[in-house]
PDB file of C-alpha atoms and ligand atoms in Angstrom:
ATOM      1  CA  UNK A   1       0.000   0.000   0.000  1.00  0.00           C
ATOM      2  CA  UNK A   2       1.248   3.480  -0.807  1.00  0.00           C
ATOM      3  CA  UNK A   3       1.067   6.263   1.799  1.00  0.00           C
ATOM      4  CA  UNK A   4      -1.432   9.089   1.115  1.00  0.00           C
ATOM      5  CA  UNK A   5      -0.204  11.306  -1.733  1.00  0.00           C
ATOM      6  CA  UNK A   6       2.433   8.784  -2.831  1.00  0.00           C
ATOM      7  CA  UNK A   7       2.243   6.809  -6.066  1.00  0.00           C
ATOM      8  CA  UNK A   8       4.385   3.839  -4.932  1.00  0.00           C
ATOM      9  CA  UNK A   9       4.345   1.440  -2.014  1.00  0.00           C
ATOM     10  CA  UNK A  10       6.921   2.739   0.459  1.00  0.00           C
ATOM     11  CA  UNK A  11      10.349   1.186  -0.087  1.00  0.00           C
ATOM     12  CA  UNK A  12       9.741   0.175  -3.729  1.00  0.00           C
ATOM     13  CA  UNK A  13      13.220  -0.390  -5.160  1.00  0.00           C
ATOM     14  CA  UNK A  14      13.912   1.708  -8.262  1.00  0.00           C
ATOM     15  CA  UNK A  15      16.939   2.085 -10.530  1.00  0.00           C
ATOM     16  CA  UNK A  16      17.488   5.318 -12.469  1.00  0.00           C
ATOM     17  CA  UNK A  17      20.309   5.355 -15.021  1.00  0.00           C
ATOM     18  CA  UNK A  18      22.089   8.643 -15.714  1.00  0.00           C
ATOM     19  CA  UNK A  19      20.874   9.924 -12.346  1.00  0.00           C
ATOM     20  CA  UNK A  20      23.813  12.174 -11.420  1.00  0.00           C
ATOM     21  CA  UNK A  21      22.324  15.274 -13.062  1.00  0.00           C
ATOM     22  CA  UNK A  22      19.704  16.653 -15.444  1.00  0.00           C
ATOM     23  CA  UNK A  23      16.540  14.686 -16.138  1.00  0.00           C
ATOM     24  CA  UNK A  24      17.778  11.534 -14.368  1.00  0.00           C
ATOM     25  CA  UNK A  25      18.464  13.401 -11.123  1.00  0.00           C
ATOM     26  CA  UNK A  26      14.972  14.942 -11.267  1.00  0.00           C
ATOM     27  CA  UNK A  27      13.407  11.513 -11.873  1.00  0.00           C
ATOM     28  CA  UNK A  28      15.357  10.033  -8.955  1.00  0.00           C
ATOM     29  CA  UNK A  29      14.130  12.806  -6.639  1.00  0.00           C
ATOM     30  CA  UNK A  30      10.519  12.532  -7.825  1.00  0.00           C
ATOM     31  CA  UNK A  31      10.490   8.734  -7.386  1.00  0.00           C
ATOM     32  CA  UNK A  32      11.929   9.154  -3.881  1.00  0.00           C
ATOM     33  CA  UNK A  33       9.262  11.763  -3.054  1.00  0.00           C
ATOM     34  CA  UNK A  34       6.698   9.143  -4.080  1.00  0.00           C
ATOM     35  CA  UNK A  35       8.068   6.460  -1.743  1.00  0.00           C
ATOM     36  CA  UNK A  36      10.848   4.695  -3.702  1.00  0.00           C
ATOM     37  CA  UNK A  37      14.355   3.816  -2.584  1.00  0.00           C
ATOM     38  CA  UNK A  38      16.719   4.723  -5.408  1.00  0.00           C
ATOM     39  CA  UNK A  39      19.772   3.130  -7.015  1.00  0.00           C
ATOM     40  CA  UNK A  40      21.573   5.944  -8.824  1.00  0.00           C
ATOM     41  CA  UNK A  41      23.492   4.928 -11.912  1.00  0.00           C
ATOM     42  CA  UNK A  42      25.946   7.282 -13.620  1.00  0.00           C
ATOM     43  CA  UNK A  43      29.133   6.905 -15.625  1.00  0.00           C
ATOM     44  CA  UNK A  44      31.735   9.206 -14.075  1.00  0.00           C
ATOM     45  CA  UNK A  45      30.318  12.012 -11.955  1.00  0.00           C
ATOM     46  CA  UNK A  46      30.356  10.476  -8.446  1.00  0.00           C
ATOM     47  CA  UNK A  47      30.361  13.849  -6.684  1.00  0.00           C
ATOM     48  CA  UNK A  48      27.078  14.879  -8.353  1.00  0.00           C
ATOM     49  CA  UNK A  49      25.562  11.428  -7.812  1.00  0.00           C
ATOM     50  CA  UNK A  50      26.483  11.575  -4.114  1.00  0.00           C
ATOM     51  CA  UNK A  51      24.767  14.998  -3.876  1.00  0.00           C
ATOM     52  CA  UNK A  52      21.547  13.517  -5.300  1.00  0.00           C
ATOM     53  CA  UNK A  53      21.902  10.515  -2.963  1.00  0.00           C
ATOM     54  CA  UNK A  54      22.189  12.834   0.051  1.00  0.00           C
ATOM     55  CA  UNK A  55      19.023  14.695  -1.000  1.00  0.00           C
ATOM     56  CA  UNK A  56      17.199  11.365  -1.275  1.00  0.00           C
ATOM     57  CA  UNK A  57      18.422  10.271   2.173  1.00  0.00           C
ATOM     58  CA  UNK A  58      17.178  13.630   3.436  1.00  0.00           C
ATOM     59  CA  UNK A  59      13.688  12.496   2.433  1.00  0.00           C
ATOM     60  CA  UNK A  60      14.109   9.423   4.641  1.00  0.00           C
ATOM     61  CA  UNK A  61      14.603   7.078   1.700  1.00  0.00           C
ATOM     62  CA  UNK A  62      17.505   4.766   0.850  1.00  0.00           C
ATOM     63  CA  UNK A  63      19.941   5.746  -1.893  1.00  0.00           C
ATOM     64  CA  UNK A  64      22.527   3.436  -3.410  1.00  0.00           C
ATOM     65  CA  UNK A  65      25.277   4.482  -5.825  1.00  0.00           C
ATOM     66  CA  UNK A  66      25.409   2.139  -8.820  1.00  0.00           C
ATOM     67  CA  UNK A  67      28.072   3.452 -11.214  1.00  0.00           C
ATOM     68  CA  UNK A  68      28.458   1.692 -14.570  1.00  0.00           C
ATOM     69  CA  UNK A  69      29.003   2.636 -18.184  1.00  0.00           C
ATOM     70  CA  UNK A  70      25.706   1.426 -19.645  1.00  0.00           C
ATOM     71  CA  UNK A  71      27.463   0.560 -22.913  1.00  0.00           C
ATOM     72  CA  UNK A  72      29.773  -1.909 -21.151  1.00  0.00           C
ATOM     73  CA  UNK A  73      28.209  -5.340 -20.709  1.00  0.00           C
ATOM     74  CA  UNK A  74      30.463  -6.427 -17.837  1.00  0.00           C
ATOM     75  CA  UNK A  75      29.835  -3.200 -15.909  1.00  0.00           C
ATOM     76  CA  UNK A  76      26.063  -3.437 -16.379  1.00  0.00           C
ATOM     77  CA  UNK A  77      26.071  -7.078 -15.245  1.00  0.00           C
ATOM     78  CA  UNK A  78      28.085  -6.117 -12.145  1.00  0.00           C
ATOM     79  CA  UNK A  79      25.679  -3.257 -11.412  1.00  0.00           C
ATOM     80  CA  UNK A  80      22.606  -5.517 -11.487  1.00  0.00           C
ATOM     81  CA  UNK A  81      24.439  -8.092  -9.350  1.00  0.00           C
ATOM     82  CA  UNK A  82      25.037  -5.367  -6.749  1.00  0.00           C
ATOM     83  CA  UNK A  83      21.316  -4.476  -6.818  1.00  0.00           C
ATOM     84  CA  UNK A  84      20.354  -8.116  -6.314  1.00  0.00           C
ATOM     85  CA  UNK A  85      22.805  -8.581  -3.436  1.00  0.00           C
ATOM     86  CA  UNK A  86      21.892  -5.298  -1.691  1.00  0.00           C
ATOM     87  CA  UNK A  87      18.155  -5.184  -2.355  1.00  0.00           C
ATOM     88  CA  UNK A  88      17.090  -8.481  -3.879  1.00  0.00           C
ATOM     89  CA  UNK A  89      16.647  -6.612  -7.185  1.00  0.00           C
ATOM     90  CA  UNK A  90      14.515  -3.704  -8.421  1.00  0.00           C
ATOM     91  CA  UNK A  91      10.898  -3.579  -9.550  1.00  0.00           C
ATOM     92  CA  UNK A  92      11.137  -0.166 -11.237  1.00  0.00           C
ATOM     93  CA  UNK A  93      13.784   0.911 -13.755  1.00  0.00           C
ATOM     94  CA  UNK A  94      13.952   4.263 -15.495  1.00  0.00           C
ATOM     95  CA  UNK A  95      16.521   3.972 -18.285  1.00  0.00           C
ATOM     96  CA  UNK A  96      17.519   7.557 -18.849  1.00  0.00           C
ATOM     97  CA  UNK A  97      21.283   7.731 -19.499  1.00  0.00           C
ATOM     98  CA  UNK A  98      22.153   9.218 -22.867  1.00  0.00           C
ATOM     99  CA  UNK A  99      24.521  11.391 -24.858  1.00  0.00           C
ATOM    100  CA  UNK A 100      24.573  13.471 -28.026  1.00  0.00           C
ATOM    101  CA  UNK A 101      27.412  13.982 -30.507  1.00  0.00           C
ATOM    102  CA  UNK A 102      25.725  16.091 -33.165  1.00  0.00           C
ATOM    103  CA  UNK A 103      26.857  16.718 -36.719  1.00  0.00           C
ATOM    104  CA  UNK A 104      25.589  16.313 -40.250  1.00  0.00           C
ATOM    105  CA  UNK A 105      25.652  12.751 -41.520  1.00  0.00           C
ATOM    106  CA  UNK A 106      27.804  13.485 -44.580  1.00  0.00           C
ATOM    107  CA  UNK A 107      30.665  14.530 -42.326  1.00  0.00           C
ATOM    108  CA  UNK A 108      30.010  12.145 -39.445  1.00  0.00           C
ATOM    109  CA  UNK A 109      32.867   9.853 -38.421  1.00  0.00           C
ATOM    110  CA  UNK A 110      32.157   6.207 -37.649  1.00  0.00           C
ATOM    111  CA  UNK A 111      33.465   6.859 -34.143  1.00  0.00           C
ATOM    112  CA  UNK A 112      30.878   9.588 -33.544  1.00  0.00           C
ATOM    113  CA  UNK A 113      28.143   7.304 -34.892  1.00  0.00           C
ATOM    114  CA  UNK A 114      29.233   4.360 -32.759  1.00  0.00           C
ATOM    115  CA  UNK A 115      29.698   6.354 -29.550  1.00  0.00           C
ATOM    116  CA  UNK A 116      26.064   7.470 -29.580  1.00  0.00           C
ATOM    117  CA  UNK A 117      24.649   4.127 -30.718  1.00  0.00           C
ATOM    118  CA  UNK A 118      26.685   2.302 -28.045  1.00  0.00           C
ATOM    119  CA  UNK A 119      25.543   4.504 -25.160  1.00  0.00           C
ATOM    120  CA  UNK A 120      21.949   5.167 -26.175  1.00  0.00           C
ATOM    121  CA  UNK A 121      20.895   1.980 -27.987  1.00  0.00           C
ATOM    122  CA  UNK A 122      23.216  -0.775 -26.763  1.00  0.00           C
ATOM    123  CA  UNK A 123      22.993   0.881 -23.343  1.00  0.00           C
ATOM    124  CA  UNK A 124      19.187   0.649 -23.511  1.00  0.00           C
ATOM    125  CA  UNK A 125      19.458  -3.017 -24.534  1.00  0.00           C
ATOM    126  CA  UNK A 126      21.865  -3.980 -21.740  1.00  0.00           C
ATOM    127  CA  UNK A 127      20.064  -2.087 -18.986  1.00  0.00           C
ATOM    128  CA  UNK A 128      16.587  -3.199 -20.133  1.00  0.00           C
ATOM    129  CA  UNK A 129      17.761  -6.820 -20.277  1.00  0.00           C
ATOM    130  CA  UNK A 130      19.175  -6.614 -16.753  1.00  0.00           C
ATOM    131  CA  UNK A 131      16.006  -4.980 -15.422  1.00  0.00           C
ATOM    132  CA  UNK A 132      13.717  -7.530 -17.080  1.00  0.00           C
ATOM    133  CA  UNK A 133      15.668 -10.409 -15.564  1.00  0.00           C
ATOM    134  CA  UNK A 134      15.206  -8.912 -12.080  1.00  0.00           C
ATOM    135  CA  UNK A 135      11.463  -8.491 -12.710  1.00  0.00           C
ATOM    136  CA  UNK A 136      10.969 -11.934 -14.238  1.00  0.00           C
ATOM    137  CA  UNK A 137       9.079 -13.494 -11.340  1.00  0.00           C
ATOM    138  CA  UNK A 138       7.818 -10.363  -9.563  1.00  0.00           C
ATOM    139  CA  UNK A 139       6.650  -8.158 -12.457  1.00  0.00           C
ATOM    140  CA  UNK A 140       7.624  -4.529 -12.580  1.00  0.00           C
ATOM    141  CA  UNK A 141       7.787  -1.403 -14.637  1.00  0.00           C
ATOM    142  CA  UNK A 142      10.374   0.013 -17.023  1.00  0.00           C
ATOM    143  CA  UNK A 143      10.391   3.535 -18.474  1.00  0.00           C
ATOM    144  CA  UNK A 144      12.825   4.415 -21.208  1.00  0.00           C
ATOM    145  CA  UNK A 145      13.719   8.053 -21.824  1.00  0.00           C
ATOM    146  CA  UNK A 146      13.965   8.509 -25.592  1.00  0.00           C
ATOM    147  CA  UNK A 147      13.519  11.797 -27.500  1.00  0.00           C
ATOM    148  CA  UNK A 148      11.259  13.519 -29.997  1.00  0.00           C
ATOM    149  CA  UNK A 149      14.270  13.201 -32.355  1.00  0.00           C
ATOM    150  CA  UNK A 150      13.721   9.439 -32.213  1.00  0.00           C
ATOM    151  CA  UNK A 151      10.164   9.917 -33.521  1.00  0.00           C
ATOM    152  CA  UNK A 152      10.482  12.745 -36.023  1.00  0.00           C
ATOM    153  CA  UNK A 153      14.240  12.849 -36.787  1.00  0.00           C
ATOM    154  CA  UNK A 154      16.274  16.054 -36.612  1.00  0.00           C
ATOM    155  CA  UNK A 155      18.903  17.556 -38.897  1.00  0.00           C
ATOM    156  CA  UNK A 156      22.346  17.161 -37.337  1.00  0.00           C
ATOM    157  CA  UNK A 157      21.219  14.272 -35.126  1.00  0.00           C
ATOM    158  CA  UNK A 158      21.183  11.204 -37.400  1.00  0.00           C
ATOM    159  CA  UNK A 159      23.161   9.144 -34.874  1.00  0.00           C
ATOM    160  CA  UNK A 160      21.106  10.324 -31.906  1.00  0.00           C
ATOM    161  CA  UNK A 161      17.746  10.042 -33.708  1.00  0.00           C
ATOM    162  CA  UNK A 162      18.600   6.527 -34.899  1.00  0.00           C
ATOM    163  CA  UNK A 163      19.620   5.502 -31.370  1.00  0.00           C
ATOM    164  CA  UNK A 164      16.430   6.884 -29.825  1.00  0.00           C
ATOM    165  CA  UNK A 165      14.171   5.526 -32.582  1.00  0.00           C
ATOM    166  CA  UNK A 166      15.785   2.144 -32.029  1.00  0.00           C
ATOM    167  CA  UNK A 167      15.286   2.442 -28.296  1.00  0.00           C
ATOM    168  CA  UNK A 168      11.573   3.177 -28.808  1.00  0.00           C
ATOM    169  CA  UNK A 169      11.182   0.022 -30.930  1.00  0.00           C
ATOM    170  CA  UNK A 170      13.173  -1.958 -28.369  1.00  0.00           C
ATOM    171  CA  UNK A 171      10.859  -0.729 -25.592  1.00  0.00           C
ATOM    172  CA  UNK A 172       7.683  -1.622 -27.502  1.00  0.00           C
ATOM    173  CA  UNK A 173       8.999  -5.109 -28.330  1.00  0.00           C
ATOM    174  CA  UNK A 174       9.996  -5.676 -24.713  1.00  0.00           C
ATOM    175  CA  UNK A 175       6.547  -4.478 -23.591  1.00  0.00           C
ATOM    176  CA  UNK A 176       4.904  -7.275 -25.618  1.00  0.00           C
ATOM    177  CA  UNK A 177       7.375  -9.857 -24.285  1.00  0.00           C
ATOM    178  CA  UNK A 178       7.026  -8.644 -20.689  1.00  0.00           C
ATOM    179  CA  UNK A 179       3.234  -8.249 -20.527  1.00  0.00           C
ATOM    180  CA  UNK A 180       2.495 -11.919 -19.658  1.00  0.00           C
ATOM    181  CA  UNK A 181       4.904 -11.582 -16.707  1.00  0.00           C
ATOM    182  CA  UNK A 182       3.390  -8.330 -15.430  1.00  0.00           C
ATOM    183  CA  UNK A 183       6.228  -6.173 -16.714  1.00  0.00           C
ATOM    184  CA  UNK A 184       5.087  -2.874 -18.243  1.00  0.00           C
ATOM    185  CA  UNK A 185       7.400  -0.934 -20.538  1.00  0.00           C
ATOM    186  CA  UNK A 186       6.751   2.637 -21.680  1.00  0.00           C
ATOM    187  CA  UNK A 187       8.682   5.516 -23.194  1.00  0.00           C
ATOM    188  CA  UNK A 188       8.910   9.212 -22.426  1.00  0.00           C
ATOM    189  CA  UNK A 189      10.075  11.279 -25.398  1.00  0.00           C
ATOM    190  CA  UNK A 190      11.172  14.741 -24.257  1.00  0.00           C
ATOM    191  CA  UNK A 191      11.578  17.695 -26.583  1.00  0.00           C
ATOM    192  CA  UNK A 192      13.977  20.495 -25.548  1.00  0.00           C
ATOM    193  CA  UNK A 193      14.684  20.290 -21.817  1.00  0.00           C
ATOM    194  CA  UNK A 194      16.903  22.687 -19.898  1.00  0.00           C
ATOM    195  CA  UNK A 195      19.926  20.525 -18.945  1.00  0.00           C
ATOM    196  CA  UNK A 196      23.662  20.313 -19.685  1.00  0.00           C
ATOM    197  CA  UNK A 197      22.785  18.426 -22.883  1.00  0.00           C
ATOM    198  CA  UNK A 198      21.069  21.383 -24.604  1.00  0.00           C
ATOM    199  CA  UNK A 199      23.818  23.802 -23.533  1.00  0.00           C
ATOM    200  CA  UNK A 200      25.781  22.274 -26.428  1.00  0.00           C
ATOM    201  CA  UNK A 201      23.174  23.437 -29.006  1.00  0.00           C
ATOM    202  CA  UNK A 202      24.365  26.597 -30.859  1.00  0.00           C
ATOM    203  CA  UNK A 203      22.311  29.702 -29.830  1.00  0.00           C
ATOM    204  CA  UNK A 204      20.976  30.377 -33.366  1.00  0.00           C
ATOM    205  CA  UNK A 205      19.711  26.793 -33.643  1.00  0.00           C
ATOM    206  CA  UNK A 206      18.199  27.019 -30.163  1.00  0.00           C
ATOM    207  CA  UNK A 207      16.332  30.207 -31.096  1.00  0.00           C
ATOM    208  CA  UNK A 208      14.762  28.436 -34.103  1.00  0.00           C
ATOM    209  CA  UNK A 209      13.899  25.426 -31.976  1.00  0.00           C
ATOM    210  CA  UNK A 210      12.146  27.551 -29.352  1.00  0.00           C
ATOM    211  CA  UNK A 211      10.028  29.216 -32.054  1.00  0.00           C
ATOM    212  CA  UNK A 212       8.716  25.760 -33.025  1.00  0.00           C
ATOM    213  CA  UNK A 213       7.453  25.028 -29.495  1.00  0.00           C
ATOM    214  CA  UNK A 214       3.796  26.037 -29.033  1.00  0.00           C
ATOM    215  CA  UNK A 215       4.307  26.563 -25.280  1.00  0.00           C
ATOM    216  CA  UNK A 216       7.190  28.883 -26.203  1.00  0.00           C
ATOM    217  CA  UNK A 217       9.872  27.622 -23.830  1.00  0.00           C
ATOM    218  CA  UNK A 218      12.086  24.682 -22.956  1.00  0.00           C
ATOM    219  CA  UNK A 219      10.783  22.146 -20.482  1.00  0.00           C
ATOM    220  CA  UNK A 220      12.317  21.523 -17.076  1.00  0.00           C
ATOM    221  CA  UNK A 221      13.788  18.210 -15.885  1.00  0.00           C
ATOM    222  CA  UNK A 222      11.042  18.135 -13.237  1.00  0.00           C
ATOM    223  CA  UNK A 223       8.322  18.280 -15.925  1.00  0.00           C
ATOM    224  CA  UNK A 224       9.818  15.207 -17.613  1.00  0.00           C
ATOM    225  CA  UNK A 225      10.155  13.508 -14.240  1.00  0.00           C
ATOM    226  CA  UNK A 226       6.421  13.838 -13.537  1.00  0.00           C
ATOM    227  CA  UNK A 227       5.605  11.928 -16.739  1.00  0.00           C
ATOM    228  CA  UNK A 228       8.210   9.240 -16.070  1.00  0.00           C
ATOM    229  CA  UNK A 229       7.051   8.737 -12.481  1.00  0.00           C
ATOM    230  CA  UNK A 230       3.426   8.405 -13.578  1.00  0.00           C
ATOM    231  CA  UNK A 231       4.243   5.796 -16.243  1.00  0.00           C
ATOM    232  CA  UNK A 232       6.493   3.865 -13.845  1.00  0.00           C
ATOM    233  CA  UNK A 233       3.869   3.839 -11.085  1.00  0.00           C
ATOM    234  CA  UNK A 234       0.819   1.660 -10.392  1.00  0.00           C
ATOM    235  CA  UNK A 235      -1.287   4.695 -11.439  1.00  0.00           C
ATOM    236  CA  UNK A 236      -0.420   3.635 -15.014  1.00  0.00           C
ATOM    237  CA  UNK A 237      -1.218  -0.043 -14.425  1.00  0.00           C
ATOM    238  CA  UNK A 238      -3.130  -0.438 -17.730  1.00  0.00           C
ATOM    239  CA  UNK A 239      -0.591   1.436 -19.871  1.00  0.00           C
ATOM    240  CA  UNK A 240       2.168  -0.403 -21.695  1.00  0.00           C
ATOM    241  CA  UNK A 241       4.058  -0.126 -25.022  1.00  0.00           C
ATOM    242  CA  UNK A 242       3.238   3.591 -25.245  1.00  0.00           C
ATOM    243  CA  UNK A 243       5.268   6.705 -25.998  1.00  0.00           C
ATOM    244  CA  UNK A 244       4.436   9.926 -24.141  1.00  0.00           C
ATOM    245  CA  UNK A 245       5.948  13.079 -25.642  1.00  0.00           C
ATOM    246  CA  UNK A 246       6.805  15.859 -23.169  1.00  0.00           C
ATOM    247  CA  UNK A 247       7.666  18.620 -25.601  1.00  0.00           C
ATOM    248  CA  UNK A 248       5.465  21.692 -25.091  1.00  0.00           C
ATOM    249  CA  UNK A 249       3.408  20.629 -28.107  1.00  0.00           C
ATOM    250  CA  UNK A 250       6.366  20.593 -30.514  1.00  0.00           C
ATOM    251  CA  UNK A 251       5.405  17.389 -32.359  1.00  0.00           C
ATOM    252  CA  UNK A 252       2.045  17.600 -34.043  1.00  0.00           C
ATOM    253  CA  UNK A 253       1.591  13.806 -34.327  1.00  0.00           C
TER     254      UNK A 253
HETATM  255  P1  NAP B 301      22.681  15.226 -19.158  1.00  0.00           P
HETATM  256  O1  NAP B 301      22.314  16.374 -18.300  1.00  0.00           O
HETATM  257  O2  NAP B 301      23.807  15.342 -20.125  1.00  0.00           O
HETATM  258  O3  NAP B 301      22.937  13.956 -18.191  1.00  0.00           O
HETATM  259  C1  NAP B 301      23.289  12.730 -18.759  1.00  0.00           C
HETATM  260  C2  NAP B 301      23.298  11.654 -17.692  1.00  0.00           C
HETATM  261  O4  NAP B 301      23.595  10.394 -18.334  1.00  0.00           O
HETATM  262  C3  NAP B 301      24.386  11.864 -16.643  1.00  0.00           C
HETATM  263  O5  NAP B 301      23.917  11.370 -15.418  1.00  0.00           O
HETATM  264  C4  NAP B 301      25.535  10.990 -17.158  1.00  0.00           C
HETATM  265  O6  NAP B 301      26.419  10.534 -16.142  1.00  0.00           O
HETATM  266  C5  NAP B 301      24.757   9.816 -17.726  1.00  0.00           C
HETATM  267  N1  NAP B 301      25.495   9.064 -18.726  1.00  0.00           N
HETATM  268  C6  NAP B 301      25.995   9.476 -19.916  1.00  0.00           C
HETATM  269  N2  NAP B 301      26.604   8.472 -20.541  1.00  0.00           N
HETATM  270  C7  NAP B 301      26.520   7.392 -19.718  1.00  0.00           C
HETATM  271  C8  NAP B 301      26.964   6.056 -19.793  1.00  0.00           C
HETATM  272  N3  NAP B 301      27.660   5.600 -20.845  1.00  0.00           N
HETATM  273  N4  NAP B 301      26.691   5.217 -18.758  1.00  0.00           N
HETATM  274  C9  NAP B 301      26.009   5.657 -17.677  1.00  0.00           C
HETATM  275  N5  NAP B 301      25.540   6.915 -17.557  1.00  0.00           N
HETATM  276  C10 NAP B 301      25.809   7.770 -18.561  1.00  0.00           C
HETATM  277  O7  NAP B 301      21.446  14.741 -20.037  1.00  0.00           O
HETATM  278  P2  NAP B 301      19.877  15.012 -19.884  1.00  0.00           P
HETATM  279  O8  NAP B 301      19.534  16.181 -20.697  1.00  0.00           O
HETATM  280  O9  NAP B 301      19.470  14.944 -18.454  1.00  0.00           O
HETATM  281  O10 NAP B 301      19.324  13.737 -20.668  1.00  0.00           O
HETATM  282  C11 NAP B 301      18.796  12.593 -20.019  1.00  0.00           C
HETATM  283  C12 NAP B 301      18.117  11.728 -21.069  1.00  0.00           C
HETATM  284  O11 NAP B 301      17.075  12.465 -21.691  1.00  0.00           O
HETATM  285  C13 NAP B 301      19.045  11.280 -22.192  1.00  0.00           C
HETATM  286  O12 NAP B 301      18.744   9.968 -22.571  1.00  0.00           O
HETATM  287  C14 NAP B 301      18.729  12.242 -23.308  1.00  0.00           C
HETATM  288  O13 NAP B 301      19.014  11.684 -24.570  1.00  0.00           O
HETATM  289  C15 NAP B 301      17.247  12.438 -23.086  1.00  0.00           C
HETATM  290  N6  NAP B 301      16.729  13.665 -23.669  1.00  0.00           N
HETATM  291  C16 NAP B 301      17.193  14.882 -23.269  1.00  0.00           C
HETATM  292  C17 NAP B 301      16.669  16.024 -23.862  1.00  0.00           C
HETATM  293  C18 NAP B 301      17.102  17.404 -23.470  1.00  0.00           C
HETATM  294  O14 NAP B 301      16.680  18.355 -24.142  1.00  0.00           O
HETATM  295  N7  NAP B 301      17.877  17.590 -22.425  1.00  0.00           N
HETATM  296  C19 NAP B 301      15.700  15.907 -24.881  1.00  0.00           C
HETATM  297  C20 NAP B 301      15.277  14.660 -25.257  1.00  0.00           C
HETATM  298  C21 NAP B 301      15.786  13.538 -24.640  1.00  0.00           C
HETATM  299  P3  NAP B 301      27.747  11.400 -15.713  1.00  0.00           P
HETATM  300  O15 NAP B 301      27.239  12.593 -14.963  1.00  0.00           O
HETATM  301  O16 NAP B 301      28.515  10.461 -14.844  1.00  0.00           O
HETATM  302  O17 NAP B 301      28.425  11.777 -16.988  1.00  0.00           O
END
């Protein structure tokens, strides 16, 4: 049973990947506010991850650091082993880690292509596989953070759009495989959200992008977190294999 005002049963064990900053940190905080204990994955930034962990502990919830490069199979396997040993596994996983390395396709190096595909798509595969295994007998809920670029494409983001489009298809396929075992899988596709990631977008391009957003502004990490928490929670118990765009109305589909 969840406490009044909380979406999860108290002490629900949740993993958030890429939780050291940006959208992942906001999702970790919002899940903790709704009763979850949080395993915080990140690649390198332990100081930031520890800051988020301290804020979670301040809410009276458990926080566990779970560093791993999501593109590295051995590291992901070790991370899930740690979660099983410490907590007996997780029943919620928000797979949020991701990178960009933008550039037009004609001039894109194979390294730049592979870096993004490895982190965003292979990373989604490895972390979703690990989560599903932990939910095999108990059921659970997975939310993958993709992007509007993965639905509509975007000039200068062929690698990123391909990785996120692939991740959306992966999530839908896994939703159909997981449904008989009580595992729901959904996707949140953010538009432009105010984090370190968009600081890399050139100002002129950003100005054009903002003009294409009906709500006229970037979103906040907290606004994405609300959607992810809803989809991950029992409040969305009859929703699976769906993509929810959080983009200020940018995509018209
Ligand atoms: P961000 O501020 O750059 O944070 C990225 C997070 O991912 C950090 O916690 C980082 O860890 C982690 N990470 C990166 N590579 C990793 C790897 N190989 N293994 C494990 N963790 C890794 O990004 P954000 O804007 O919050 O984006 C979060 C997600 O939302 C991404 O999947 C992104 O594609 C998606 N998204 C963002 C926007 C946007 O406008 N911001 C729009 C659409 C979709 P370290 O701190 O250790 O580096």
